[in-house]
Amino acid sequence: MTRPIQATIDLAALRHNYDVAKKLAPRTRLFAVVKANAYGHGIERAARALADRADGFALLEMDAAVRLRESGYGGRIALLEGLFDAQEVKEVLEHRLSIVVHHAEQLHMLRGVKAGSAIDVMLKVNTGMNRLGLQPHEFENALAELRANPAVGSITLLTHFAQADEPRGVTWQLDVLRRLRGIEPLPHCFANSAALLRYPETHGDWARPGIMLYGVSPFGGETGREIGLKPAMTLESRLIAVRELAPGETVGYGAVYTARNRARIGVVACGYADGYPRHAPTGTPVLVAGTPTQTVGRVSMDMLCVDVTGVPEAGVGAPVVLWGKGNPVERVAEAAGTVGYELLCALAQRVPVIEVGMENQQ
Ligand SMILES: *Cc1c(COP(=O)(O)O)cnc(C)c1O
């Protein structure tokens, strides 16, 4: 028998979630954001699931963008951080990639590219995130330069929201855009998942949902399921040992958990080398043999322990859902002081992946 851990990626869930996004913004075209290996789900897999419906894909790794184009996808493929150096113009032209231009340096890289190249540029303005984007006062000149550059084809206006998932929202950033001159004729692409879900005024011509495609809510205190999404990744394993503890006995490295009463402890074949967060404390939710319970003690490299005192039927071999179906990754992340994004992206290479949900597609 092989080590029992596995991640199941449900391609039907991905398609369902994309369709949910599309229903929310029916007149908006969507870039499915597949950066970071499609948030840990596998970019080739996510692209295969969504290629028939995604208006575009957005990511930031050149090699992945090229592979996506070579797989036969004909829609827009956007590089969210744009060019890292002028050499990459070659690939952009060859594979018809769209590029974000967020810095004067990147405008320079486009000078001297051969006329008629019709490069699809997404001009990014910093409206308060203060990460990437031209300053509002640089916008007019940048736009004029791009318009005058005979290598540039279409130009789309981009910005990114800092608090679309929080009470303060997006208005303060939209106000910055409203003060810019010359934006009206440009197609707009502003919304991430949170803005797409909460702020219809941001939908515009294009949007860039990421996390919601994977079935995860961008909002704290809420799970994707509550907003009609289905988890695309389920991380499962099994108990490989079960033991009884007497009151006062401890569990694992550092002996950070002490049984107050008699307890039954299950040992799960999953640890931080599989992508489970080491900082998940005692009490992190887990599903054992279909029953919700919690982790106990420190997560180690290859194992973690769970309390199965209340799950007497759970013996060696009992199935465990670390996150996904029946145990939302949002809840696990919350307990571990992080976000679902980080857990999904961290799925380790060594975890075997099973793919479901495309059976009726071919
Ligand atoms: C990652 C990313 C997105 C997607 O954000 P989600 O919160 O996952 O929907 C959109 N736009 C940019 C620029 C990004 O980097």
Short mmCIF file of C-alpha atoms and ligand atoms in Angstrom, two decimals:
data_model
loop_
_atom_site.label_atom_id
_atom_site.label_comp_id
_atom_site.label_asym_id
_atom_site.label_seq_id
_atom_site.Cartn_x
_atom_site.Cartn_y
_atom_site.Cartn_z
CA MET A 1 0.00 0.00 0.00
CA THR A 2 1.15 3.53 -0.73
CA ARG A 3 1.09 6.33 1.80
CA PRO A 4 -2.59 7.20 1.97
CA ILE A 5 -2.47 10.97 1.42
CA GLN A 6 -3.97 12.40 -1.75
CA ALA A 7 -5.43 15.61 -3.14
CA THR A 8 -8.53 15.33 -5.28
CA ILE A 9 -9.01 18.12 -7.80
CA ASP A 10 -12.60 18.42 -8.95
CA LEU A 11 -12.63 19.96 -12.41
CA ALA A 12 -16.43 20.07 -12.45
CA ALA A 13 -16.26 22.27 -9.34
CA LEU A 14 -13.86 24.61 -11.15
CA ARG A 15 -16.27 24.86 -14.06
CA HIS A 16 -19.20 25.39 -11.73
CA ASN A 17 -17.37 28.17 -9.89
CA TYR A 18 -16.42 29.88 -13.13
CA ASP A 19 -20.07 29.77 -14.16
CA VAL A 20 -21.07 31.31 -10.81
CA ALA A 21 -18.65 34.18 -11.45
CA LYS A 22 -19.97 34.62 -14.97
CA LYS A 23 -23.57 34.76 -13.73
CA LEU A 24 -22.64 37.51 -11.31
CA ALA A 25 -21.10 39.56 -14.11
CA PRO A 26 -22.78 38.40 -17.31
CA ARG A 27 -21.58 41.29 -19.45
CA THR A 28 -18.03 41.15 -18.16
CA ARG A 29 -15.37 38.96 -19.67
CA LEU A 30 -13.33 36.98 -17.18
CA PHE A 31 -9.67 36.24 -16.89
CA ALA A 32 -9.46 33.02 -14.90
CA VAL A 33 -6.47 33.71 -12.64
CA VAL A 34 -4.21 30.65 -12.72
CA LYS A 35 -1.01 32.05 -11.22
CA ALA A 36 0.94 29.96 -8.71
CA ASN A 37 0.15 26.74 -10.55
CA ALA A 38 -3.56 27.62 -10.46
CA TYR A 39 -3.46 28.22 -6.71
CA GLY A 40 -1.94 24.76 -6.23
CA HIS A 41 -4.49 22.94 -8.38
CA GLY A 42 -2.20 22.45 -11.39
CA ILE A 43 -2.23 24.98 -14.19
CA GLU A 44 -2.49 22.49 -17.02
CA ARG A 45 -5.42 20.85 -15.26
CA ALA A 46 -7.24 24.11 -14.49
CA ALA A 47 -6.71 25.34 -18.03
CA ARG A 48 -8.08 22.11 -19.44
CA ALA A 49 -11.17 22.42 -17.23
CA LEU A 50 -11.82 26.04 -18.15
CA ALA A 51 -10.48 26.44 -21.70
CA ASP A 52 -13.91 26.05 -23.30
CA ARG A 53 -15.42 28.92 -21.32
CA ALA A 54 -12.72 31.23 -19.95
CA ASP A 55 -12.51 34.52 -21.84
CA GLY A 56 -8.87 34.66 -20.84
CA PHE A 57 -6.29 33.36 -18.39
CA ALA A 58 -4.10 35.50 -16.16
CA LEU A 59 -0.88 34.47 -14.49
CA LEU A 60 2.62 35.78 -14.07
CA GLU A 61 5.04 33.04 -15.03
CA MET A 62 6.28 33.29 -18.63
CA ASP A 63 6.95 29.56 -19.02
CA ALA A 64 3.44 28.69 -17.86
CA ALA A 65 1.95 31.29 -20.21
CA VAL A 66 3.86 29.81 -23.13
CA ARG A 67 2.78 26.27 -22.26
CA LEU A 68 -0.82 27.42 -22.02
CA ARG A 69 -0.63 28.97 -25.49
CA GLU A 70 1.10 25.89 -26.88
CA SER A 71 -1.72 23.73 -25.51
CA GLY A 72 -3.89 25.36 -28.13
CA TYR A 73 -5.75 27.95 -26.08
CA GLY A 74 -6.62 30.86 -28.36
CA GLY A 75 -8.00 33.48 -25.93
CA ARG A 76 -6.20 36.22 -24.06
CA ILE A 77 -3.33 35.17 -21.80
CA ALA A 78 -2.25 38.00 -19.53
CA LEU A 79 1.03 38.37 -17.66
CA LEU A 80 -0.01 40.17 -14.47
CA GLU A 81 3.46 41.47 -13.60
CA GLY A 82 4.32 42.18 -17.23
CA LEU A 83 7.85 42.01 -18.56
CA PHE A 84 10.72 41.35 -16.17
CA ASP A 85 13.23 42.23 -18.90
CA ALA A 86 13.25 43.36 -22.52
CA GLN A 87 14.26 39.88 -23.76
CA GLU A 88 10.77 38.65 -22.99
CA VAL A 89 9.23 40.80 -25.73
CA LYS A 90 10.19 37.99 -28.10
CA GLU A 91 7.96 35.45 -26.31
CA VAL A 92 5.18 37.98 -25.95
CA LEU A 93 5.09 38.49 -29.70
CA GLU A 94 5.58 34.86 -30.59
CA HIS A 95 2.79 33.63 -28.31
CA ARG A 96 0.48 36.65 -28.48
CA LEU A 97 0.56 37.31 -24.75
CA SER A 98 -1.06 40.32 -23.08
CA ILE A 99 1.21 42.27 -20.76
CA VAL A 100 0.59 44.48 -17.79
CA VAL A 101 2.61 47.69 -17.89
CA HIS A 102 2.92 48.93 -14.33
CA HIS A 103 6.16 50.88 -14.33
CA ALA A 104 8.02 53.41 -16.50
CA GLU A 105 10.76 50.80 -16.92
CA GLN A 106 8.29 48.57 -18.75
CA LEU A 107 7.25 51.42 -21.06
CA HIS A 108 10.92 51.71 -22.02
CA MET A 109 11.11 48.01 -22.83
CA LEU A 110 8.44 48.50 -25.48
CA ARG A 111 10.32 51.30 -27.26
CA GLY A 112 11.78 50.06 -30.50
CA VAL A 113 9.63 46.93 -30.75
CA LYS A 114 8.75 46.49 -34.37
CA ALA A 115 5.75 48.43 -35.64
CA GLY A 116 2.55 46.53 -36.20
CA SER A 117 3.28 43.97 -33.45
CA ALA A 118 -0.15 44.76 -31.97
CA ILE A 119 0.95 44.07 -28.40
CA ASP A 120 -2.03 43.87 -26.07
CA VAL A 121 -1.16 46.15 -23.16
CA MET A 122 -2.88 46.40 -19.80
CA LEU A 123 -1.92 49.71 -18.26
CA LYS A 124 -1.96 49.45 -14.50
CA VAL A 125 -2.57 52.46 -12.28
CA ASN A 126 -1.78 52.54 -8.58
CA THR A 127 -4.92 53.75 -6.84
CA GLY A 128 -3.84 53.03 -3.28
CA MET A 129 -2.55 49.48 -3.11
CA ASN A 130 0.95 50.90 -3.48
CA ARG A 131 2.39 47.74 -4.88
CA LEU A 132 2.36 47.80 -8.68
CA GLY A 133 1.05 50.53 -10.96
CA LEU A 134 1.91 53.93 -12.36
CA GLN A 135 1.10 56.89 -10.18
CA PRO A 136 -2.07 58.75 -11.21
CA HIS A 137 0.00 61.76 -12.31
CA GLU A 138 2.06 59.53 -14.63
CA PHE A 139 -1.00 58.06 -16.28
CA GLU A 140 -1.69 60.62 -19.01
CA ASN A 141 1.88 60.60 -20.33
CA ALA A 142 2.09 56.84 -20.19
CA LEU A 143 -1.13 56.49 -22.12
CA ALA A 144 0.07 59.00 -24.70
CA GLU A 145 3.35 57.11 -25.07
CA LEU A 146 1.59 53.79 -25.53
CA ARG A 147 -0.79 55.28 -28.06
CA ALA A 148 2.14 56.69 -29.99
CA ASN A 149 4.02 53.39 -29.92
CA PRO A 150 3.34 51.64 -33.25
CA ALA A 151 4.05 48.24 -31.64
CA VAL A 152 1.11 48.57 -29.26
CA GLY A 153 -2.30 47.23 -30.20
CA SER A 154 -5.11 47.53 -27.68
CA ILE A 155 -4.82 49.18 -24.25
CA THR A 156 -6.87 48.11 -21.21
CA LEU A 157 -6.97 50.07 -17.94
CA LEU A 158 -6.10 48.07 -14.84
CA THR A 159 -6.08 48.65 -11.13
CA HIS A 160 -6.07 46.33 -8.12
CA PHE A 161 -8.08 46.68 -4.90
CA ALA A 162 -6.53 46.52 -1.47
CA GLN A 163 -9.72 46.11 0.60
CA ALA A 164 -12.42 44.66 -1.64
CA ASP A 165 -12.77 41.89 0.96
CA GLU A 166 -13.05 44.29 3.89
CA PRO A 167 -15.66 46.80 5.11
CA ARG A 168 -13.84 49.81 3.65
CA GLY A 169 -14.39 48.42 0.16
CA VAL A 170 -13.38 49.94 -3.15
CA THR A 171 -14.89 53.43 -3.40
CA TRP A 172 -11.78 55.22 -2.16
CA GLN A 173 -9.80 53.64 -5.00
CA LEU A 174 -12.50 54.17 -7.64
CA ASP A 175 -12.45 57.87 -6.65
CA VAL A 176 -8.80 58.04 -7.66
CA LEU A 177 -9.64 56.58 -11.06
CA ARG A 178 -12.50 58.99 -11.53
CA ARG A 179 -10.08 61.88 -11.32
CA LEU A 180 -7.90 60.55 -14.17
CA ARG A 181 -8.31 62.10 -17.58
CA GLY A 182 -8.63 59.94 -20.65
CA ILE A 183 -9.83 56.68 -19.12
CA GLU A 184 -13.34 56.65 -20.64
CA PRO A 185 -12.53 55.05 -23.99
CA LEU A 186 -10.32 52.37 -22.42
CA PRO A 187 -11.74 48.96 -21.54
CA HIS A 188 -11.58 48.49 -17.75
CA CYS A 189 -10.31 45.49 -15.80
CA PHE A 190 -10.49 46.05 -12.05
CA ALA A 191 -12.20 43.31 -10.08
CA ASN A 192 -10.65 40.39 -8.20
CA SER A 193 -12.97 37.77 -6.66
CA ALA A 194 -14.02 39.96 -3.75
CA ALA A 195 -14.92 42.93 -5.95
CA LEU A 196 -16.69 40.69 -8.43
CA LEU A 197 -18.77 39.22 -5.62
CA ARG A 198 -19.54 42.44 -3.76
CA TYR A 199 -19.18 45.47 -6.04
CA PRO A 200 -21.01 45.34 -9.38
CA GLU A 201 -19.78 48.86 -10.13
CA THR A 202 -16.28 47.39 -10.57
CA HIS A 203 -17.23 44.72 -13.11
CA GLY A 204 -16.47 46.72 -16.26
CA ASP A 205 -15.28 45.03 -19.43
CA TRP A 206 -13.01 42.46 -17.84
CA ALA A 207 -12.53 41.02 -14.34
CA ARG A 208 -9.85 38.82 -12.77
CA PRO A 209 -11.35 36.28 -10.37
CA GLY A 210 -8.91 33.86 -8.78
CA ILE A 211 -9.74 32.36 -5.40
CA MET A 212 -13.48 32.01 -6.03
CA LEU A 213 -12.80 29.74 -9.02
CA TYR A 214 -11.26 27.30 -6.58
CA GLY A 215 -14.39 27.38 -4.44
CA VAL A 216 -13.02 29.56 -1.67
CA SER A 217 -14.58 32.74 -0.34
CA PRO A 218 -12.29 35.78 -0.24
CA PHE A 219 -14.22 37.14 2.75
CA GLY A 220 -13.24 36.37 6.33
CA GLY A 221 -15.74 34.41 8.40
CA GLU A 222 -17.50 32.92 5.39
CA THR A 223 -17.00 29.78 3.32
CA GLY A 224 -17.35 29.37 -0.42
CA ARG A 225 -20.23 27.02 0.10
CA GLU A 226 -22.29 29.82 1.63
CA ILE A 227 -22.02 31.75 -1.62
CA GLY A 228 -22.74 28.82 -3.92
CA LEU A 229 -19.17 27.74 -4.65
CA LYS A 230 -17.80 24.21 -4.55
CA PRO A 231 -14.33 23.36 -3.24
CA ALA A 232 -12.07 22.32 -6.11
CA MET A 233 -9.37 20.76 -3.90
CA THR A 234 -9.90 18.17 -1.19
CA LEU A 235 -6.86 17.02 0.76
CA GLU A 236 -7.43 13.62 2.32
CA SER A 237 -5.47 11.00 4.16
CA ARG A 238 -6.06 8.21 6.67
CA LEU A 239 -5.29 7.27 10.24
CA ILE A 240 -2.15 5.15 10.35
CA ALA A 241 -2.23 4.59 14.12
CA VAL A 242 -4.62 5.04 17.02
CA ARG A 243 -3.70 5.12 20.71
CA GLU A 244 -5.27 5.65 24.10
CA LEU A 245 -3.93 8.35 26.39
CA ALA A 246 -4.24 8.44 30.15
CA PRO A 247 -4.93 11.80 31.80
CA GLY A 248 -1.74 13.85 31.95
CA GLU A 249 -0.07 12.23 28.94
CA THR A 250 1.11 14.48 26.13
CA VAL A 251 1.20 14.32 22.34
CA GLY A 252 3.98 15.02 19.85
CA TYR A 253 7.00 17.34 19.66
CA GLY A 254 7.24 19.82 22.47
CA ALA A 255 4.53 17.91 24.32
CA VAL A 256 2.36 20.96 23.79
CA TYR A 257 -0.91 19.07 24.22
CA THR A 258 -1.80 17.32 27.46
CA ALA A 259 -4.83 15.03 27.73
CA ARG A 260 -7.00 16.18 30.60
CA ASN A 261 -9.11 13.03 30.57
CA ARG A 262 -8.71 9.64 28.96
CA ALA A 263 -8.45 10.29 25.24
CA ARG A 264 -8.19 8.43 21.94
CA ILE A 265 -5.70 9.93 19.55
CA GLY A 266 -5.45 9.20 15.83
CA VAL A 267 -2.24 9.70 13.86
CA VAL A 268 -2.82 11.05 10.34
CA ALA A 269 -0.40 10.58 7.44
CA CYS A 270 -0.15 14.29 6.67
CA GLY A 271 2.35 16.84 7.87
CA TYR A 272 3.91 20.13 6.95
CA ALA A 273 5.96 18.49 4.20
CA ASP A 274 2.63 17.81 2.51
CA GLY A 275 1.63 21.46 2.75
CA TYR A 276 -0.38 21.31 5.96
CA PRO A 277 0.49 24.41 8.02
CA ARG A 278 2.84 23.69 10.90
CA HIS A 279 1.40 26.67 12.78
CA ALA A 280 -2.10 25.10 12.87
CA PRO A 281 -2.69 24.87 16.62
CA THR A 282 -4.56 22.29 18.68
CA GLY A 283 -8.22 22.73 17.80
CA THR A 284 -7.86 23.10 14.04
CA PRO A 285 -10.92 21.49 12.42
CA VAL A 286 -10.56 18.12 10.73
CA LEU A 287 -13.03 15.51 9.54
CA VAL A 288 -12.41 11.90 10.64
CA ALA A 289 -14.64 9.13 9.28
CA GLY A 290 -17.15 11.84 8.43
CA THR A 291 -17.20 13.32 11.94
CA PRO A 292 -15.90 16.81 12.65
CA THR A 293 -13.17 16.84 15.27
CA GLN A 294 -9.88 18.66 15.80
CA THR A 295 -6.13 18.38 15.69
CA VAL A 296 -4.07 18.01 18.86
CA GLY A 297 -0.43 18.91 19.46
CA ARG A 298 2.17 20.14 17.03
CA VAL A 299 2.02 19.29 13.33
CA SER A 300 5.18 17.40 12.39
CA MET A 301 6.80 16.88 9.00
CA ASP A 302 4.89 13.76 7.97
CA MET A 303 2.17 13.38 10.58
CA LEU A 304 -0.35 15.18 12.68
CA CYS A 305 -2.58 13.96 15.48
CA VAL A 306 -6.33 14.25 15.91
CA ASP A 307 -8.73 13.69 18.77
CA VAL A 308 -10.93 10.69 17.99
CA THR A 309 -12.27 10.21 21.52
CA GLY A 310 -15.72 10.99 20.18
CA VAL A 311 -15.30 8.91 17.02
CA PRO A 312 -15.04 5.36 18.43
CA GLU A 313 -15.54 3.76 15.01
CA ALA A 314 -12.40 5.50 13.67
CA GLY A 315 -9.62 2.92 13.64
CA VAL A 316 -6.48 2.57 11.56
CA GLY A 317 -7.42 3.29 7.96
CA ALA A 318 -10.25 5.70 8.82
CA PRO A 319 -10.52 8.46 6.21
CA VAL A 320 -9.51 11.99 7.17
CA VAL A 321 -10.37 15.20 5.33
CA LEU A 322 -7.72 17.81 6.06
CA TRP A 323 -9.53 20.39 3.93
CA GLY A 324 -12.01 20.53 1.11
CA LYS A 325 -15.34 18.72 0.87
CA GLY A 326 -16.91 18.64 4.34
CA ASN A 327 -14.11 20.63 5.96
CA PRO A 328 -13.78 24.09 4.39
CA VAL A 329 -10.21 25.26 3.84
CA GLU A 330 -11.36 28.69 5.07
CA ARG A 331 -12.00 27.23 8.56
CA VAL A 332 -8.66 25.42 8.64
CA ALA A 333 -6.89 28.59 7.50
CA GLU A 334 -8.70 30.71 10.07
CA ALA A 335 -7.61 28.37 12.87
CA ALA A 336 -4.05 28.50 11.58
CA GLY A 337 -4.03 32.30 11.34
CA THR A 338 -3.79 32.41 7.57
CA VAL A 339 -6.00 32.39 4.48
CA GLY A 340 -7.23 29.61 2.22
CA TYR A 341 -5.06 31.00 -0.59
CA GLU A 342 -1.87 30.12 1.28
CA LEU A 343 -2.94 26.58 2.12
CA LEU A 344 -4.01 25.76 -1.44
CA CYS A 345 -0.84 27.21 -2.96
CA ALA A 346 1.31 25.27 -0.49
CA LEU A 347 0.11 21.81 -1.49
CA ALA A 348 3.39 19.90 -1.72
CA GLN A 349 4.78 18.25 -4.81
CA ARG A 350 4.91 14.90 -3.02
CA VAL A 351 1.13 14.69 -2.59
CA PRO A 352 -0.39 12.51 -5.34
CA VAL A 353 -3.21 14.24 -7.20
CA ILE A 354 -6.38 12.55 -8.41
CA GLU A 355 -8.47 14.36 -10.95
CA VAL A 356 -12.25 14.02 -11.12
CA GLY A 357 -15.09 15.82 -12.82
CA MET A 358 -14.18 15.69 -16.52
CA GLU A 359 -15.68 12.24 -17.16
CA ASN A 360 -18.54 13.55 -19.29
CA GLN A 361 -16.59 16.22 -21.09
CA GLN A 362 -14.59 14.36 -23.73
C1 LIG B 1 -4.07 37.25 -7.74
C2 LIG B 1 -4.65 38.38 -8.45
C3 LIG B 1 -6.02 38.42 -8.74
C4 LIG B 1 -7.00 37.39 -8.23
O1 LIG B 1 -7.32 37.68 -6.89
P1 LIG B 1 -8.35 36.77 -6.08
O2 LIG B 1 -8.46 37.42 -4.76
O3 LIG B 1 -7.72 35.42 -5.98
O4 LIG B 1 -9.61 36.75 -6.86
C5 LIG B 1 -6.49 39.47 -9.51
N1 LIG B 1 -5.65 40.44 -9.95
C6 LIG B 1 -4.34 40.45 -9.68
C7 LIG B 1 -3.47 41.55 -10.18
C8 LIG B 1 -3.80 39.42 -8.91
O5 LIG B 1 -2.49 39.44 -8.64
#
